[in-house]
Structure formats: structure tokens, C-alpha cells
Coordinates of C-alpha atoms in Angstrom, one line a residue:
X1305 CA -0.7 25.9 -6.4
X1306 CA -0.9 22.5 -4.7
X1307 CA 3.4 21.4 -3.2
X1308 CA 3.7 17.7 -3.5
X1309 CA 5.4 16.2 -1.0
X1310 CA 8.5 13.8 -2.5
X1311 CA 8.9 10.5 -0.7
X1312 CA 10.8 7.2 -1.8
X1313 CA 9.2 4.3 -2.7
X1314 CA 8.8 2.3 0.8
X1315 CA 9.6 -0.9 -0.6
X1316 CA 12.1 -3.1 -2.6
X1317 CA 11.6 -5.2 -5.8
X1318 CA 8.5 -4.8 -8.3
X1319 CA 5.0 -3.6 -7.4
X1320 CA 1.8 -3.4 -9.6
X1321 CA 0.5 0.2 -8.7
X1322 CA -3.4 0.3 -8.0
X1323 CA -5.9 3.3 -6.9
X1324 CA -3.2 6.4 -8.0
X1325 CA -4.2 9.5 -7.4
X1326 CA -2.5 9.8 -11.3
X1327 CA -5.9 8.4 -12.6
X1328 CA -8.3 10.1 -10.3
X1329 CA -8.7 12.1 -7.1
X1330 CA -10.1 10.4 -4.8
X1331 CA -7.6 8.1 -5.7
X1332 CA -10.1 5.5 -3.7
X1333 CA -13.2 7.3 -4.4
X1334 CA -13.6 9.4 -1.3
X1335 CA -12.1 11.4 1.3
X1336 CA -12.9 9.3 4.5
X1337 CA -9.7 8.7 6.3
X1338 CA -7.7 11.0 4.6
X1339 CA -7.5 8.9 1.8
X1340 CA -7.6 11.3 -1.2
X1341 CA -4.3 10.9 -2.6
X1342 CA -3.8 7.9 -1.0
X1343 CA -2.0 4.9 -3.4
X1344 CA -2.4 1.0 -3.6
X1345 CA 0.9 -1.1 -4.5
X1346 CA 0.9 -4.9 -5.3
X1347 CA 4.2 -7.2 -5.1
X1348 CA 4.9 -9.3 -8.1
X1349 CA 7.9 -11.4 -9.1
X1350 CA 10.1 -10.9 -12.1
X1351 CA 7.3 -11.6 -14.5
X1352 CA 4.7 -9.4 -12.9
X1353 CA 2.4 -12.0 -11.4
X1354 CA 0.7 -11.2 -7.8
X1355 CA 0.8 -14.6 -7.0
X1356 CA 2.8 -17.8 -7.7
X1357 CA -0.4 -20.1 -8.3
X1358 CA -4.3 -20.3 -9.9
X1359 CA -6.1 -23.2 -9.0
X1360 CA -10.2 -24.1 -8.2
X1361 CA -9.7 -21.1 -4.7
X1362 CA -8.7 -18.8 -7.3
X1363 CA -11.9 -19.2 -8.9
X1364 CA -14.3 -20.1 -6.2
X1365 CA -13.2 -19.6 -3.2
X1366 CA -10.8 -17.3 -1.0
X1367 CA -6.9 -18.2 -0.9
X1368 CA -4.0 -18.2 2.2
X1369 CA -2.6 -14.9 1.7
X1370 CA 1.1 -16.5 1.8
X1371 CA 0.6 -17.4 -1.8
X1372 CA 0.6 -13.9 -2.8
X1373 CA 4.3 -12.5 -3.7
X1374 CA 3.4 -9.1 -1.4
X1375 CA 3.0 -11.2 1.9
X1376 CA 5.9 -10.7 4.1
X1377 CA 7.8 -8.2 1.8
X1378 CA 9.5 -5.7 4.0
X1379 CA 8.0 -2.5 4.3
X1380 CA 10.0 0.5 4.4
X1381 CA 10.2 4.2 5.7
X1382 CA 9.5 6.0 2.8
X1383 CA 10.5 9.4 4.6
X1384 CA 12.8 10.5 7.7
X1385 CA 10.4 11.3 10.7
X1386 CA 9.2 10.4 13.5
X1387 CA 6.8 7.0 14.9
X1388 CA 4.1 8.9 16.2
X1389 CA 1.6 5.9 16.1
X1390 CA 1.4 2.1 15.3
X1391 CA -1.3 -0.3 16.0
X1392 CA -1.2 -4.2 15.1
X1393 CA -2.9 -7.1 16.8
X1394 CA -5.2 -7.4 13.7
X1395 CA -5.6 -10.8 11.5
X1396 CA -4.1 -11.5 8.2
X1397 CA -7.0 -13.1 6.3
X1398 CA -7.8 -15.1 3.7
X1399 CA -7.1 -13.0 0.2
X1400 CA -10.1 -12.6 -2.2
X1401 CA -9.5 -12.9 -6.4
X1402 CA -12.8 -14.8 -7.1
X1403 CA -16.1 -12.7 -7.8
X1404 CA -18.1 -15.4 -5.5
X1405 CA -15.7 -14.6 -2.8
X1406 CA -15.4 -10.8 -3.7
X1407 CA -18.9 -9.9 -3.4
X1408 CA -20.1 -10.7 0.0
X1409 CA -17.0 -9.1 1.0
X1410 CA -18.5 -6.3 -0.5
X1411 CA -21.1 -6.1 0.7
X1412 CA -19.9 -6.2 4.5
X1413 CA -17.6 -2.9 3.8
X1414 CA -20.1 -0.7 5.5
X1415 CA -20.0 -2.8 8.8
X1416 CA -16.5 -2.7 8.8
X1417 CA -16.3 1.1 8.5
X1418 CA -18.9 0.9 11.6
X1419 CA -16.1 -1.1 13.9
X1420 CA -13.2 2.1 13.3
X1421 CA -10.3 2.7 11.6
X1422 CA -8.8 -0.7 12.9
X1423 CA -10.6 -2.8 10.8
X1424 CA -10.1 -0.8 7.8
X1425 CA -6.6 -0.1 7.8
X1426 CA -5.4 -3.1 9.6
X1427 CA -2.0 -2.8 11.4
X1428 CA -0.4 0.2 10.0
X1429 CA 2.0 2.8 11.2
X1430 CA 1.8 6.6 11.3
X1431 CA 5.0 8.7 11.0
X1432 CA 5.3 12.5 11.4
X1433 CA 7.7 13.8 8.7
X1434 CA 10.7 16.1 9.7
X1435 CA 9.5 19.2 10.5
X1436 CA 6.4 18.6 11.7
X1437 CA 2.9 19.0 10.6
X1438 CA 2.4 16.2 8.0
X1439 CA 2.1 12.2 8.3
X1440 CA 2.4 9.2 6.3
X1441 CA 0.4 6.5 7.0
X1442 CA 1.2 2.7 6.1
X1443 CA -1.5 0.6 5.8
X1444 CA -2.5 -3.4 5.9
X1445 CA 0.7 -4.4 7.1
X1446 CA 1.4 -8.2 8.6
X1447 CA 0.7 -9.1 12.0
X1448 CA 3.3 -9.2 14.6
X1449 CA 6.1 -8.0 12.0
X1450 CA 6.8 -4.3 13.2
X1451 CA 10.3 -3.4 13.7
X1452 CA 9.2 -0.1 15.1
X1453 CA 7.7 1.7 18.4
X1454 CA 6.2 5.1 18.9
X1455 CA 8.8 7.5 19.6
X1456 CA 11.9 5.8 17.3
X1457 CA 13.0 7.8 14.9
X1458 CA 13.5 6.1 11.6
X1459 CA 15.3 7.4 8.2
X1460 CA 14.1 7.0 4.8
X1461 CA 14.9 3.3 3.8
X1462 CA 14.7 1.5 7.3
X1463 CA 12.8 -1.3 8.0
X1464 CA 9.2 -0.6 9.5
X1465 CA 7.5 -3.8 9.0
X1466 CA 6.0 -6.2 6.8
X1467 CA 3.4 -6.4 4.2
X1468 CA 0.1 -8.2 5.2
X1469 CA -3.2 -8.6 4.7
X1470 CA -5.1 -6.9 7.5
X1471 CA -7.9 -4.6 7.8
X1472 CA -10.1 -3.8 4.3
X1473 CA -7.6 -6.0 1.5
X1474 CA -8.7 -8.4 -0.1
X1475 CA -5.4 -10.1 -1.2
X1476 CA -2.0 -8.9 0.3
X1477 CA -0.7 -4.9 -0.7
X1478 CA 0.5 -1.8 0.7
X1479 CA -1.9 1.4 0.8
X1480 CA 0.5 4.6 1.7
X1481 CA -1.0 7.7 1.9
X1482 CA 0.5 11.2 3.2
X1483 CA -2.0 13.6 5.8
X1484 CA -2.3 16.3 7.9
X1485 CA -3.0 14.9 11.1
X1486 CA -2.3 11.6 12.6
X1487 CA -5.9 10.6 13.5
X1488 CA -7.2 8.8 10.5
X1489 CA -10.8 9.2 11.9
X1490 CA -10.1 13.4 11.4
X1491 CA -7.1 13.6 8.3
X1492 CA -7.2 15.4 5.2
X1493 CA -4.9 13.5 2.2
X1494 CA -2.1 15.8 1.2
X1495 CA -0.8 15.2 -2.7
X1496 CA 2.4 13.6 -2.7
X1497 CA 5.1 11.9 -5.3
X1498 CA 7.8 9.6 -5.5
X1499 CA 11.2 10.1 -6.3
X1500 CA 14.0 7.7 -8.3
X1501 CA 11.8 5.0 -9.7
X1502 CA 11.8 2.6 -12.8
X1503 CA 8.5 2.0 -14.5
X1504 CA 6.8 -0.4 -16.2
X1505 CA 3.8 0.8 -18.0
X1506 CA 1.1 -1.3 -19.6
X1507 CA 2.6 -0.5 -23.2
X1508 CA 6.1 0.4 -23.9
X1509 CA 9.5 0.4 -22.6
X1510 CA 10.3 0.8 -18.8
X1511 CA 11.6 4.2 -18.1
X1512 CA 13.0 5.8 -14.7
X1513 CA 11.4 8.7 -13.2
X1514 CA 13.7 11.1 -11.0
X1515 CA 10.1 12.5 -9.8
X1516 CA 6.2 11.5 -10.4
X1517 CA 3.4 9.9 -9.4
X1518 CA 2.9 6.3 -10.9
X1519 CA 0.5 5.2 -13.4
X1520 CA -2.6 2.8 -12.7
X1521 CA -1.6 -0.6 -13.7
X1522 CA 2.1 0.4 -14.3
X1523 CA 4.8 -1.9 -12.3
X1524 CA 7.6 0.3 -10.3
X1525 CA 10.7 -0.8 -8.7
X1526 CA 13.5 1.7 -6.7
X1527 CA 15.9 2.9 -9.3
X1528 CA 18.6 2.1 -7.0
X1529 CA 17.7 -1.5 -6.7
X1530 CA 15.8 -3.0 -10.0
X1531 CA 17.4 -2.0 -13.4
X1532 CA 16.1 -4.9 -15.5

């Protein structure tokens, strides 16, 4: 029997969940970088948009990434543990919704696996949960925003960082997945679930979950902070 490891959702507000492991494992369709579990969340405002504008970039072309509700969010420890790795100094780019702009993007993936795990994951931190042994990594986060070294200690809830747009995104999110070693390059994903959230699902009422994984398209929000 597979344990699940419980962390909190590493975030405030309302996210659109994307890539969970609840639809399919590979959650992102393979096992490179330890990603097998690994999860996608999305910021949107009250009425679950990612964004607070369309116009002609939307359609044709690529878009600042400050227009997108995730960018800048603050970025939480989802988990008491350890810093046992950061690395930032990578660009927030322009985000991608339009197919024209999507596909060359696309198609340039395998080059960017090619330059390492720094221009796929972006700036990201690695913690090592109590006890040792496993590691949470948190991914595509915003240039220059990290509140946290190598060696603090953090507790669940503290500030980390902020959301960006760095490494392999093409519009501003959070990836989170949990591992058993802290060298992307050489980690195995490790099933995890979240504990105390409200959810939104595509159809029906919003319910909150003392324990689960999210659904795809779903919108969650900490229990503790979002009870609309």
C-alpha cells in the first residue's frame, strides 16, 4: 500500500488546479524530474478567471505575465522542514494563451530539457520535510522574490516566495511536487495530498475536504482562509 504524504495548500486565495495526479499518473505524463505526482495550480480572482483581461495578445500573440492573477501571489511552505536548496536568477517571460504563440513554444521543449533542470523548473525551492528523507519541490516561482536561504528552517504557512513565470510555464502557476531526493536530475515523485481545503468543482456545490487530492479543473482555496 502506497502512504500519502499530507501537506497544506502552499498558497492563499483561489487556484484552478491543473495536471493532478487525481486524473492520471504521470500527473504530467512522465517520470523525468520526479514529476509523477507532481500538481499544477492556477490563481484566479473571485470569479475564477486567470487573468483580468482578453484582447488581440490573447489571441495572437504572447502577453506580460503581470496580467495574470497568479503573478506575485505569495507562495507558501506547504510543510515544516528544512531549505535544503533554492535557485533563482531565471527570467519571468512573456505568458503564452494563444495557439500561434503556444506552438513554437512547443516545439522548443526538447531544447530546453537539453540546457538542465534550470530552465525547466525556473526558480524554485527544495525543502527536506521533518524527519528527513523526502522533499518538496516548488516550482516557476518569480524572480528575485525569495524570502528564504538554504539552511532556514521554515514552518508550514511561512512565506517562501512568490509566484512567477520562470522556467517551462507558459502563463504564470505553481507546480509542487513531493520526492525522494533533492536533485531533480535523479528524484522519484512520492504521492502526496492536501489537507483542509474548500473546492470548487466543475459542477456542483463547493465542498471542503479535511483530506484529498484535488480534481482537474476544480478551484481550491485553504479552508481556513476562503469560505465563500
Amino acid at each position: 500500500m502506497v502512504t500519502e504524504t499530507v501537506l497544506s495548500l502552499p498558497f492563499d486565495g483561489r487556484w484552478l488546479v491543473q495536471n493532478s495526479p487525481a486524473r492520471r499518473v504521470p500527473s504530467h505524463g512522465t517520470d523525468l524530474l520526479g514529476e509523477r505526482y507532481a500538481i499544477d495550480f492556477v490563481g484566479v480572482d473571485d470569479r475564477h478567471r486567470t487573468a483580468d483581461r482578453t484582447d488581440w495578445r490573447t489571441v495572437l500573440s504572447t502577453e506580460p505575465p503581470e496580467r495574470f492573477v497568479s503573478f506575485g501571489r505569495p507562495i507558501l511552505a506547504p510543510v515544516d522542514g528544512i531549505v535544503v536548496g533554492t535557485h533563482d536568477g531565471e527570467a519571468d517571460h512573456e505568458a503564452r494563451r494563444s495557439q500561434l504563440a503556444l506552438i513554437p513554444y512547443a516545439l522548443s521543449q526538447a531544447a530546453r530539457l537539453r540546457q538542465g533542470v534550470g530552465a525547466i523548473a525556473g526558480n524554485h525551492v527544495i525543502l527536506e520535510l521533518r524527519g528527513g528523507g523526502l522533499y518538496a519541490a516548488l516550482v516557476h516561482l518569480r524572480a528575485g522574490s525569495f524570502r528564504v536561504a538554504p539552511g532556514d528552517r521554515v514552518t508550514t504557512g511561512q512565506p517562501l516566495g512568490e509566484c512567477g513565470n520562470s522556467g517551462n510555464s507558459t502563463q504564470p502557476h505553481l507546480h509542487i511536487q513531493l520526492m525522494d531526493d533533492l536533485d531533480l536530475s535523479r528524484a522519484r515523485g512520492v504521492p502526496m495530498v492536501f489537507r483542509d481545503f474548500r473546492e470548487w468543482p466543475r459542477q456542483g456545490e463547493p465542498v471542503v475536504r479535511d483530506r484529498g487530492m484535488p480534481a482537474e479543473g476544480s478551484v481550491v482555496a485553504p479552508a481556513r482562509a476562503d469560505s465563500g
